[in-house]
Every structure is written in C-alpha cells, then in structure tokens.
Coordinates of N, CA and C in Angstrom, one line a residue:
X1 N -81.6 48.5 -21.3 CA -81.3 47.6 -20.0 C -82.3 47.1 -19.1
X2 N -81.7 46.7 -18.3 CA -82.9 45.5 -17.5 C -83.0 46.1 -16.3
X3 N -84.5 46.1 -16.2 CA -84.5 46.8 -14.8 C -84.0 46.2 -13.6
X4 N -84.3 46.9 -12.2 CA -84.2 46.6 -11.4 C -85.1 46.7 -9.6
X5 N -84.9 45.5 -9.5 CA -85.8 45.1 -8.4 C -86.1 46.0 -7.4
X6 N -87.2 46.7 -7.0 CA -87.2 47.8 -5.9 C -85.6 47.6 -4.7
X7 N -84.8 48.4 -4.1 CA -84.1 48.2 -3.5 C -83.1 47.6 -3.4
X8 N -81.9 47.5 -4.8 CA -81.0 47.0 -5.2 C -80.4 48.4 -6.0
X9 N -79.3 48.3 -6.2 CA -77.9 49.8 -6.2 C -78.5 50.2 -7.5
X10 N -79.0 50.7 -7.9 CA -78.9 51.4 -8.5 C -77.1 52.1 -9.9
X11 N -76.2 50.9 -9.2 CA -75.3 50.8 -10.1 C -74.4 49.9 -11.3
X12 N -74.2 49.6 -12.2 CA -73.7 49.0 -12.7 C -73.6 47.8 -12.3
X13 N -74.8 46.4 -13.1 CA -74.0 45.0 -12.0 C -74.5 44.5 -11.1
X14 N -75.1 44.0 -11.3 CA -75.8 43.5 -9.9 C -74.7 42.5 -8.1
X15 N -75.0 42.6 -7.2 CA -74.1 41.8 -6.4 C -73.3 40.9 -6.7
X16 N -74.2 39.9 -7.4 CA -73.2 38.6 -8.3 C -72.6 38.4 -8.6
X17 N -73.3 39.8 -9.6 CA -72.2 40.2 -10.8 C -70.9 39.9 -10.9
X18 N -69.9 40.4 -9.8 CA -68.7 40.2 -8.6 C -67.9 39.0 -8.9
X19 N -68.4 38.3 -8.3 CA -67.6 37.3 -8.2 C -67.9 36.4 -10.0
X20 N -69.1 36.7 -10.2 CA -69.0 36.3 -11.6 C -67.7 36.4 -12.2
X21 N -67.8 37.8 -12.7 CA -67.1 38.1 -12.9 C -65.5 38.1 -12.6
X22 N -65.0 37.9 -11.5 CA -63.9 37.5 -10.5 C -63.0 36.2 -10.8
X23 N -64.8 35.3 -10.9 CA -64.6 34.0 -11.7 C -64.4 34.0 -13.7
X24 N -65.2 34.2 -13.7 CA -64.4 34.5 -15.2 C -63.0 34.5 -16.0
X25 N -62.6 35.5 -15.2 CA -61.4 36.7 -15.0 C -60.9 35.6 -15.3
X26 N -60.3 34.8 -13.9 CA -60.1 33.8 -13.5 C -59.7 32.7 -14.3
X27 N -60.6 32.6 -15.0 CA -61.2 30.8 -16.4 C -60.6 31.2 -17.5
X28 N -60.4 32.8 -17.6 CA -59.6 33.3 -19.1 C -58.6 33.0 -18.6
X29 N -58.1 33.3 -17.9 CA -56.5 33.5 -17.9 C -56.2 31.8 -17.4
X30 N -56.5 30.9 -16.5 CA -56.3 30.2 -17.0 C -56.6 29.2 -17.5
X31 N -57.7 29.0 -18.5 CA -57.4 29.0 -19.4 C -57.0 28.8 -20.4
X32 N -56.2 29.6 -20.7 CA -55.3 31.0 -22.3 C -53.9 30.2 -21.9
X33 N -53.9 29.8 -20.6 CA -52.6 29.2 -20.0 C -52.6 28.1 -20.6
X34 N -54.1 26.9 -20.3 CA -53.5 25.7 -20.3 C -53.3 25.0 -21.7
X35 N -54.5 26.4 -23.2 CA -54.3 26.0 -24.4 C -52.3 26.4 -24.9
X36 N -51.9 27.5 -23.8 CA -50.3 27.2 -24.2 C -49.6 25.9 -23.8
X37 N -49.9 25.7 -22.9 CA -49.0 24.7 -22.3 C -49.4 23.5 -23.2
X38 N -50.5 23.2 -23.6 CA -51.1 22.0 -24.4 C -50.3 22.3 -25.5
X39 N -49.7 23.2 -26.2 CA -48.7 23.9 -27.5 C -47.8 23.6 -27.4
X40 N -46.9 24.2 -26.3 CA -45.8 23.5 -25.7 C -45.4 22.2 -25.4
X41 N -46.1 21.0 -25.2 CA -45.8 19.6 -25.0 C -46.2 19.4 -23.7
X42 N -47.6 19.9 -22.9 CA -47.8 19.9 -22.0 C -49.9 19.5 -22.4
X43 N -50.3 18.4 -23.2 CA -51.7 18.3 -23.2 C -52.4 17.5 -22.2
X44 N -51.9 17.2 -21.5 CA -52.7 15.9 -20.7 C -52.5 16.9 -19.5
X45 N -52.3 17.9 -19.2 CA -52.7 19.1 -17.9 C -53.6 19.2 -17.7
X46 N -54.4 19.5 -16.9 CA -55.4 20.0 -16.2 C -55.0 21.2 -15.1
X47 N -56.5 22.0 -15.2 CA -55.6 22.7 -14.3 C -55.9 22.5 -12.3
X48 N -56.7 21.1 -12.7 CA -55.9 20.2 -11.0 C -55.3 20.5 -11.8
X49 N -54.3 19.5 -11.9 CA -52.6 19.0 -12.1 C -51.8 19.7 -11.8
X50 N -52.3 21.1 -11.8 CA -51.1 22.7 -11.9 C -51.4 22.7 -10.3
X51 N -52.7 22.2 -10.0 CA -52.1 23.0 -8.7 C -51.5 21.6 -7.7
X52 N -51.8 20.7 -7.8 CA -51.5 19.3 -7.5 C -50.0 19.5 -7.6
X53 N -49.6 19.8 -8.9 CA -47.6 19.9 -8.5 C -47.2 21.4 -8.1
X54 N -48.1 21.9 -8.1 CA -47.9 23.3 -6.9 C -47.3 23.1 -5.8
X55 N -48.4 21.7 -5.4 CA -48.4 21.9 -3.8 C -47.3 20.7 -3.5
X56 N -46.7 20.2 -4.8 CA -45.2 19.2 -4.9 C -44.1 19.7 -3.9
X57 N -44.5 21.0 -4.9 CA -43.2 22.0 -3.8 C -41.5 21.2 -4.8
X58 N -40.7 22.6 -4.5 CA -39.2 22.2 -5.2 C -38.4 21.3 -4.1
X59 N -39.2 21.2 -2.9 CA -38.1 20.2 -2.5 C -39.0 18.6 -2.1
X60 N -40.1 18.7 -2.9 CA -41.1 17.2 -2.4 C -42.3 17.6 -0.7
X61 N -42.5 16.7 -1.3 CA -44.0 16.1 -0.6 C -44.5 14.6 -0.2
X62 N -45.0 14.3 0.9 CA -45.9 13.0 0.4 C -47.2 13.4 0.7
X63 N -47.7 12.2 0.1 CA -49.1 12.1 -0.3 C -49.9 13.0 0.4
X64 N -49.4 13.1 2.0 CA -50.8 13.6 3.1 C -50.7 15.0 3.0
X65 N -49.2 15.9 3.1 CA -48.6 17.0 2.8 C -49.8 17.3 1.9
X66 N -49.2 17.0 0.6 CA -50.2 17.2 -0.8 C -51.4 17.2 -0.2
X67 N -52.1 16.0 -0.2 CA -53.8 16.0 0.2 C -54.4 17.2 1.6
X68 N -53.5 17.7 2.3 CA -54.1 18.8 3.7 C -53.6 19.8 2.5
X69 N -53.2 20.0 1.9 CA -53.0 21.4 1.0 C -54.0 21.5 -0.4
X70 N -54.4 20.4 -1.2 CA -54.9 21.1 -1.7 C -56.9 20.7 -1.2
X71 N -56.8 20.8 0.1 CA -58.1 20.4 1.2 C -58.2 18.5 0.3
X72 N -58.0 17.5 0.7 CA -58.7 16.5 -0.1 C -57.7 15.2 0.4
X73 N -58.5 14.5 0.1 CA -57.8 12.7 1.7 C -56.0 12.7 1.0
X74 N -55.8 11.9 1.2 CA -54.4 11.0 1.6 C -54.9 10.2 0.0
X75 N -56.1 8.9 0.2 CA -56.2 8.5 -0.8 C -56.4 9.5 -1.6
X76 N -57.2 10.2 -2.1 CA -57.1 11.3 -3.2 C -56.1 12.2 -3.7
X77 N -55.3 12.2 -2.8 CA -54.2 13.1 -2.8 C -52.9 12.0 -3.9
X78 N -52.6 10.8 -3.3 CA -52.5 9.5 -4.0 C -52.6 9.1 -5.3
X79 N -54.2 9.6 -5.8 CA -54.8 8.8 -7.1 C -53.5 9.9 -8.1
X80 N -54.4 10.6 -7.5 CA -53.8 12.5 -8.5 C -51.9 11.9 -8.5
X81 N -51.5 11.6 -7.3 CA -50.5 11.3 -7.8 C -50.0 10.6 -8.9
X82 N -50.8 9.3 -8.3 CA -49.9 8.1 -9.1 C -51.1 8.4 -10.8
X83 N -51.4 9.5 -10.9 CA -51.8 10.4 -12.0 C -50.2 10.8 -12.9
X84 N -50.0 11.8 -12.0 CA -49.0 12.9 -12.6 C -47.5 12.1 -12.9
X85 N -47.8 10.5 -12.0 CA -46.7 10.0 -12.5 C -46.5 9.2 -13.2
X86 N -47.8 8.5 -14.1 CA -48.0 8.5 -15.0 C -47.8 9.2 -16.2
X87 N -48.3 10.2 -16.1 CA -47.8 10.9 -17.3 C -46.4 11.9 -16.7
X88 N -45.5 11.4 -16.2 CA -44.1 12.2 -16.1 C -44.4 13.5 -14.9
X89 N -45.0 13.7 -14.7 CA -44.4 15.0 -13.7 C -44.0 15.3 -12.4
X90 N -44.2 13.9 -12.3 CA -43.7 13.7 -10.5 C -42.8 12.5 -10.6
X91 N -42.1 12.0 -9.8 CA -41.4 10.5 -9.4 C -41.5 10.4 -8.0
X92 N -41.7 9.3 -7.9 CA -41.7 8.9 -5.6 C -40.3 8.5 -6.0
X93 N -39.5 8.4 -4.5 CA -38.7 8.9 -4.5 C -38.5 8.3 -2.4
X94 N -37.8 7.7 -2.2 CA -37.6 7.1 -0.8 C -37.5 8.7 0.0
X95 N -38.0 8.6 1.0 CA -37.1 10.0 2.0 C -35.7 10.2 2.8
X96 N -34.8 11.1 1.9 CA -33.8 10.1 3.0 C -33.6 10.7 4.7
X97 N -35.3 11.8 5.2 CA -35.1 11.6 6.5 C -35.9 10.7 7.5
X98 N -36.6 9.3 6.1 CA -36.9 8.6 7.7 C -38.1 8.0 5.9
X99 N -37.2 6.2 6.2 CA -37.1 5.4 4.7 C -38.7 4.8 4.5
X100 N -39.0 5.5 5.6 CA -40.5 4.1 5.9 C -41.2 5.2 4.9
X101 N -41.1 6.6 4.6 CA -41.8 7.6 3.4 C -41.6 7.4 2.6
X102 N -42.3 8.1 1.6 CA -42.3 7.9 0.2 C -42.5 9.4 -0.2
X103 N -41.4 10.5 -1.0 CA -41.7 11.0 -1.0 C -41.7 12.2 -2.5
X104 N -43.1 12.8 -2.5 CA -43.1 13.0 -3.6 C -42.6 14.1 -4.6
X105 N -41.8 14.1 -5.8 CA -40.5 15.3 -6.4 C -40.9 15.5 -8.1
X106 N -41.0 16.9 -7.8 CA -41.5 17.0 -9.4 C -40.3 16.5 -10.8
X107 N -40.5 15.5 -11.2 CA -40.0 14.8 -12.5 C -38.8 16.4 -13.3
X108 N -37.8 15.9 -14.2 CA -38.3 17.2 -15.3 C -39.0 17.9 -15.2
X109 N -40.3 16.7 -16.1 CA -40.9 17.2 -16.8 C -41.6 18.1 -16.0
X110 N -41.9 17.9 -14.9 CA -42.5 18.7 -13.8 C -42.2 20.1 -13.6
X111 N -40.8 20.4 -13.7 CA -39.9 21.3 -13.3 C -41.0 22.1 -14.7
X112 N -40.1 21.5 -16.4 CA -40.3 22.5 -17.2 C -41.8 22.9 -16.8
X113 N -42.5 22.1 -16.9 CA -44.3 22.9 -16.6 C -44.3 23.9 -15.8
X114 N -43.9 23.8 -15.0 CA -44.1 24.7 -13.6 C -43.5 26.1 -14.5
X115 N -42.4 26.2 -14.6 CA -40.9 27.0 -15.2 C -42.6 27.7 -16.3
X116 N -42.6 27.1 -17.6 CA -43.1 27.1 -18.3 C -44.8 28.3 -18.1
X117 N -45.5 27.8 -17.3 CA -46.2 27.8 -16.6 C -46.0 29.5 -15.8
X118 N -45.4 29.7 -15.5 CA -44.8 31.0 -14.6 C -44.8 31.5 -15.9
X119 N -43.9 31.6 -16.7 CA -43.6 32.4 -17.8 C -45.4 32.5 -18.5
X120 N -45.9 31.7 -18.5 CA -47.7 31.9 -19.1 C -48.2 32.7 -18.3
X121 N -47.6 32.6 -17.5 CA -49.0 34.2 -16.2 C -48.0 34.8 -16.9
X122 N -46.9 35.7 -16.3 CA -46.4 36.3 -16.8 C -46.9 37.5 -18.0
X123 N -46.3 36.2 -19.4 CA -47.2 36.6 -20.5 C -49.0 36.9 -20.7
X124 N -49.8 36.5 -20.2 CA -51.4 36.3 -20.2 C -51.2 38.7 -19.0
X125 N -50.4 38.1 -18.5 CA -50.9 39.2 -17.4 C -50.6 41.5 -17.8
X126 N -49.1 40.6 -19.2 CA -48.9 41.7 -19.9 C -49.7 41.9 -21.4
X127 N -51.0 40.9 -21.3 CA -51.4 41.3 -22.6 C -52.9 41.8 -22.0
X128 N -52.8 41.7 -20.1 CA -54.0 42.4 -19.6 C -53.7 44.1 -19.2
X129 N -52.0 44.2 -19.1 CA -51.7 45.3 -19.4 C -51.8 46.4 -21.1
X130 N -52.0 45.3 -21.5 CA -51.9 46.0 -22.7 C -52.9 45.8 -23.0
X131 N -54.1 45.6 -22.4 CA -55.4 46.2 -23.3 C -56.0 47.5 -21.9
X132 N -55.8 46.9 -20.9 CA -56.3 47.5 -19.5 C -55.1 49.0 -19.4
X133 N -54.5 48.9 -19.4 CA -53.3 49.8 -19.1 C -52.7 49.1 -17.5
X134 N -51.4 49.8 -17.3 CA -50.6 49.3 -16.8 C -51.5 50.0 -15.6
X135 N -51.5 50.7 -15.2 CA -52.3 51.5 -13.9 C -53.5 50.9 -13.6
X136 N -54.4 50.5 -14.6 CA -55.3 49.8 -13.9 C -55.1 47.9 -13.4
X137 N -54.5 47.8 -14.1 CA -53.9 46.4 -14.2 C -53.2 46.4 -12.5
X138 N -52.6 47.1 -11.9 CA -51.7 47.8 -10.5 C -52.6 47.4 -9.7
X139 N -53.7 49.2 -10.2 CA -54.4 49.6 -8.6 C -55.9 48.1 -8.6
X140 N -56.0 47.0 -9.8 CA -56.9 45.9 -9.5 C -56.2 45.1 -8.8
X141 N -55.2 44.9 -9.2 CA -54.3 43.8 -8.2 C -54.3 44.0 -6.1
X142 N -54.3 45.9 -6.3 CA -54.0 46.2 -5.0 C -55.3 46.0 -4.5
X143 N -56.6 46.6 -5.5 CA -57.4 46.3 -4.3 C -57.7 45.1 -4.1
X144 N -57.7 43.7 -5.1 CA -58.0 42.2 -4.8 C -57.0 41.7 -3.4
X145 N -56.0 42.5 -3.6 CA -55.2 41.9 -2.0 C -56.1 42.5 -0.5
X146 N -56.3 43.9 -0.8 CA -57.5 44.5 0.4 C -58.0 43.9 1.2
X147 N -59.2 43.2 -0.7 CA -60.7 42.8 -0.1 C -60.4 41.6 0.0
X148 N -59.2 40.8 -0.3 CA -58.8 39.4 -0.1 C -58.8 38.9 1.5
X149 N -58.7 38.1 1.9 CA -58.6 38.2 3.5 C -57.5 37.0 3.1
X150 N -57.0 37.5 4.5 CA -55.2 36.8 4.5 C -55.6 35.7 3.9
X151 N -56.0 34.6 4.5 CA -55.5 33.0 4.0 C -56.6 32.6 2.4
X152 N -56.2 33.9 1.7 CA -57.1 33.4 1.0 C -57.1 32.8 -0.2
X153 N -55.8 32.8 -0.4 CA -54.8 32.1 -1.6 C -54.2 30.5 -0.8
X154 N -54.9 29.7 -1.1 CA -54.8 28.4 -1.3 C -54.8 27.2 -1.9
X155 N -54.3 25.7 -2.2 CA -54.8 25.2 -3.5 C -55.6 24.3 -3.2
X156 N -57.1 24.6 -2.6 CA -57.8 23.7 -2.4 C -58.7 23.6 -2.6
X157 N -58.5 24.6 -4.4 CA -60.1 24.5 -5.0 C -61.0 24.1 -5.0
X158 N -60.3 22.8 -5.4 CA -61.4 21.6 -5.1 C -62.0 21.4 -5.1
X159 N -61.4 20.7 -3.2 CA -62.0 20.6 -2.4 C -63.3 21.8 -1.6
X160 N -63.3 23.0 -2.1 CA -64.1 24.2 -1.4 C -64.9 24.4 -2.5
X161 N -65.2 24.0 -3.7 CA -66.4 24.1 -5.2 C -66.6 22.6 -4.7
X162 N -66.9 21.7 -4.4 CA -67.0 20.6 -4.0 C -67.5 20.0 -2.2
X163 N -67.4 21.4 -1.4 CA -67.7 21.4 -0.4 C -66.8 20.1 0.3

C-alpha cells in the first residue's frame, strides 16, 4: 500500500482519485457505446459528434444555437454540421419561421443513431446493475444527482476541456 503524505485523509484514495474514477467510468461507458454503434453501422461517429447531434434536437436548430449549446463558436459549430451532413447524420433545410435562416435537422440516419445510442446506454447501465447490483447503481446515481451542480449537465464538454 502506498504511503500517504502527512495530513492527507487515511481513506481509500486521494482527493484526485474521485474525479479520475468518475471520468474513467464515464469513458468506459461512452467508449463501449461507440464500439457498439460502430458495429451497428455508425463507425464514423465520435463522442463529440454524438454531443453535437444531441444539441440539434428533435425540432432542429441553427448553427448558432448548436454552437451555444456546445460552447463553441458559430464557425466551429458550422464545421461540425458540415461534417455531420457529409456523413449523412443531419440535413440543412430552410427555416419555416424565417426564410433567411437554415435549420439543421436530424436525418433518418441521425435519428437511427440517437435511438441506438439510447438503447445502448440502457444496455450498458444494465451491465453495471448486473455487476454492482441495482441498489448500488441507484444509490450512486442519487448521490451524483445530489453532488452535481444544478447546471452541471451541459453539452459543452469539449469547450470545457479546451478552456
């Protein structure tokens, strides 16, 4: 067992271990999901594209709205939209409310990916329940809801990591 520096808690793990373990758990789920999605016909989809597709929403969004949701510039969002359009996940259409604007909408391929993604997350959670038990997983989720700030769930993860 590693020695602890004087003044550190005599518990399992140092303070830095908690965020590292939380991130590792997050990565294990997201990476497993993307392996599944690749096997199901979505090999080009990165986690960042998944967040971008979530930010499009069911009713569509402008590139500016997508950028705000992701915490990136309109230009960066536009480049992401171009790539997603080239991959067949979104389409640009005239905004029925304002003919000067273009809306980005999910294509059938984008909708398929989001449905498969939701199903995959359910399967992965079920695996955690199988290994850890339903009570422990529910308790962990409740504890994380308690500790996470009210505005903690945002899609701007890339912007947050990159400063």
